[in-house]
Every structure is written in C-alpha cells, then in structure tokens.
Backbone as a ProteinNet text record, in pm:
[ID]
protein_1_A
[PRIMARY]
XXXXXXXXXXXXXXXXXXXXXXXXXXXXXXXXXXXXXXXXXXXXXXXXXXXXXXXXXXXXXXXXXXX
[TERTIARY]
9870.7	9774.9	9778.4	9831.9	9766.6	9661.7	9693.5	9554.9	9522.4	9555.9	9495.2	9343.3	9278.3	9106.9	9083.5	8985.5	8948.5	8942.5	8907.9	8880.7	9013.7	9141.9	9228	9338.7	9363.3	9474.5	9573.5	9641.4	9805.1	9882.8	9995.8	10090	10242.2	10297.7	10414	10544.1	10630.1	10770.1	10879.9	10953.4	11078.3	11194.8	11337.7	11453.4	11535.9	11584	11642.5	11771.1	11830.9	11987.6	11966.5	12069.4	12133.3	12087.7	12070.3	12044.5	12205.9	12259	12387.1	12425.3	12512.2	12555.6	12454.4	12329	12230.4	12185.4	12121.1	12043.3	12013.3	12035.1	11969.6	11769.8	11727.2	11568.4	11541.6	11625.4	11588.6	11577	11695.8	11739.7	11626.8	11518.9	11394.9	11331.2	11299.6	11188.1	11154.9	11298.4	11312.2	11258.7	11322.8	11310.3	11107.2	11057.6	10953.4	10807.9	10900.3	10790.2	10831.8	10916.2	10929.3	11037.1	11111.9	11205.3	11327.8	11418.7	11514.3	11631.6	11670.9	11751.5	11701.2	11831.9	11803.3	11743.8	11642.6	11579.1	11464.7	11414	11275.5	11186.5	11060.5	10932.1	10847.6	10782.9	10691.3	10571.2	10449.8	10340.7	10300.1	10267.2	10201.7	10085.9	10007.3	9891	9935.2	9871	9867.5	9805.1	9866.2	9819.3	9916.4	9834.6	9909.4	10089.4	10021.3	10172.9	10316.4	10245.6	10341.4	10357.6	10297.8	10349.9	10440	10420.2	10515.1	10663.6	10658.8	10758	10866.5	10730.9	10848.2	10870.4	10794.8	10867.4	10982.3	11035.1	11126.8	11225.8	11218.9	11365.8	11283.1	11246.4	11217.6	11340.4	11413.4	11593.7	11618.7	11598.4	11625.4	11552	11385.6	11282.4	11211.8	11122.8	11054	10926.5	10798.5	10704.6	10680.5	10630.8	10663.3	10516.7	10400.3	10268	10171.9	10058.6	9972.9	9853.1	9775.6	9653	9524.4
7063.9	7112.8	7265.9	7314.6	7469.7	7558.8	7658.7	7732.1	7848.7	7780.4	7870.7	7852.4	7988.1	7988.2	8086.3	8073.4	8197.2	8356.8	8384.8	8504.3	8557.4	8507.2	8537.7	8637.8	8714.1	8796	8744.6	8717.6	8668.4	8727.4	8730.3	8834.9	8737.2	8770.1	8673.7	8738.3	8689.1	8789.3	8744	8772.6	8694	8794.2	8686.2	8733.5	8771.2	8894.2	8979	8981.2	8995.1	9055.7	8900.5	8880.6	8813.8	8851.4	8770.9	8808.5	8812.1	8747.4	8739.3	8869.9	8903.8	9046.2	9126	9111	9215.1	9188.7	9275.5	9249.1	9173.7	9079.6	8963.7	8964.8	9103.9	9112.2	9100	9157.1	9164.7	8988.5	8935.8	8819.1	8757.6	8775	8678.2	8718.7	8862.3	8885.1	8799.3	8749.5	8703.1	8551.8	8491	8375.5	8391.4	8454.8	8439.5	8424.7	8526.2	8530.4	8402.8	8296.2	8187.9	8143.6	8255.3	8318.6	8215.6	8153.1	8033.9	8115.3	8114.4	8158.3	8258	8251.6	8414.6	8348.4	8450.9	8445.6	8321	8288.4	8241	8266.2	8220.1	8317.5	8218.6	8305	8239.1	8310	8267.1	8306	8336.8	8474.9	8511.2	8557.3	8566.1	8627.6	8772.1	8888.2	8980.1	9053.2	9061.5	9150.4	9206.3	9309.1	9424.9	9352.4	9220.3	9149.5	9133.3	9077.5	9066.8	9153.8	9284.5	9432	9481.4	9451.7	9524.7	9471.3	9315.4	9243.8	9307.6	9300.6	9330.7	9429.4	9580.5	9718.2	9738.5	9619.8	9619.1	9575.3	9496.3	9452.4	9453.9	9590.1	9626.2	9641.8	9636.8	9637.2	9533.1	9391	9284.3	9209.6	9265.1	9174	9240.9	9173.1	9276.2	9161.3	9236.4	9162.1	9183.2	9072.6	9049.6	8975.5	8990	8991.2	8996.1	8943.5	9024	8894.6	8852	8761.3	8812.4
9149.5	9052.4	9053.2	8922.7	8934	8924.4	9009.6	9073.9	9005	8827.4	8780	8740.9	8806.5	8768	8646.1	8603.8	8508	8520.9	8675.1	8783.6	8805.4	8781.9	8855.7	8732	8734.5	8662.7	8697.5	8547.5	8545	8444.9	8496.1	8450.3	8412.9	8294.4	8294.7	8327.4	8407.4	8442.3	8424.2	8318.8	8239.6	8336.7	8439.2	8452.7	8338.9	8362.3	8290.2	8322.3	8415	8493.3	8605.4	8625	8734.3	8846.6	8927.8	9083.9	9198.4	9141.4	9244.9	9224.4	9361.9	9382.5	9439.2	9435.5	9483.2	9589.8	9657.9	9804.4	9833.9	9942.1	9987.8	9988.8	9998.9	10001	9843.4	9785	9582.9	9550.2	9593.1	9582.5	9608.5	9746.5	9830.7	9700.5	9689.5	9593.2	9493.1	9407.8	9286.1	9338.4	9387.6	9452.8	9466.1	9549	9564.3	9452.3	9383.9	9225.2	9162.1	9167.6	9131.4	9014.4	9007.3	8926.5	8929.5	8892.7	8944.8	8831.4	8698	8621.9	8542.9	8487.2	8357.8	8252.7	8198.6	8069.1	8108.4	8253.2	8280.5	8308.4	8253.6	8218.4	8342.3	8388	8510.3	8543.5	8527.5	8538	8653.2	8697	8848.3	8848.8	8991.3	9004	8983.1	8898.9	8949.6	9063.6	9141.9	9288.7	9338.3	9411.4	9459.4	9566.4	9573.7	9669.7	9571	9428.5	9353.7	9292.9	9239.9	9204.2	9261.9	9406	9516.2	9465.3	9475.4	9445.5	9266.3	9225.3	9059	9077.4	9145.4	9142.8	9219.7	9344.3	9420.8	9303	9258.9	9138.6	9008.8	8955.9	8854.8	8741.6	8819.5	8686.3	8666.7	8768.8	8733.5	8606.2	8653.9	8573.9	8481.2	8381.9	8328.3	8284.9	8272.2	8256.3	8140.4	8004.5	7927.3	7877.5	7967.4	7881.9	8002	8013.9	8139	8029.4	8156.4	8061.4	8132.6
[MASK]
+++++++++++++++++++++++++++++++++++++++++++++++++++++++++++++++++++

C-alpha cells in the first residue's frame, strides 16, 4: 500500500541519461529513488534525503513536476 498521505511533499523524477558507465554511488542513488530505466517517472517524498540524492546525479535525472 502506498504511503502516500496528504502532509507529505512529492516530487516526480523522470531518468534522463543512462546509468551504466557511471559511479557505482550515482548508480545506488538512481536505484534508490526507485528509478529502474530511461524515460521513468517515479514519485518521491521530497526531503532533504532525496534532494541530496537528485543533486548527486543531477545530469542523469531531472524532476519534472513537484505536488
């Protein structure tokens, strides 16, 4: 069941660039925000954990609406 509540800021983050070839930590990042292929859109909490995350592979991803 998802844990989306009303209270919670969400942010959508569409892969942009490929992950192969890049850092194995860029690579976790992507992986962690829930990211699997190119051109998939996946809804996150915004917080300062996952900011950290998209500004680390900010070339890879790009966020693409905010709720």
């Amino acid at each position: 069941m998802p844990n989306n509540t009303p209270d919670k800021k969400m942010m959508k983050v569409k892969l942009v660039r490929s992950q192969y070839g890049r850092l194995a930590k860029h690579q976790a990042c992507v992986r962690g925000l829930g990211l699997r292929r190119m051109h998939q859109v996946v809804d996150v909490e915004d917080s300062a954990c996952t900011r950290g995350m998209v500004n680390a592979v900010s070339y890879m991803v790009k966020i693409v609406g905010e709720a």
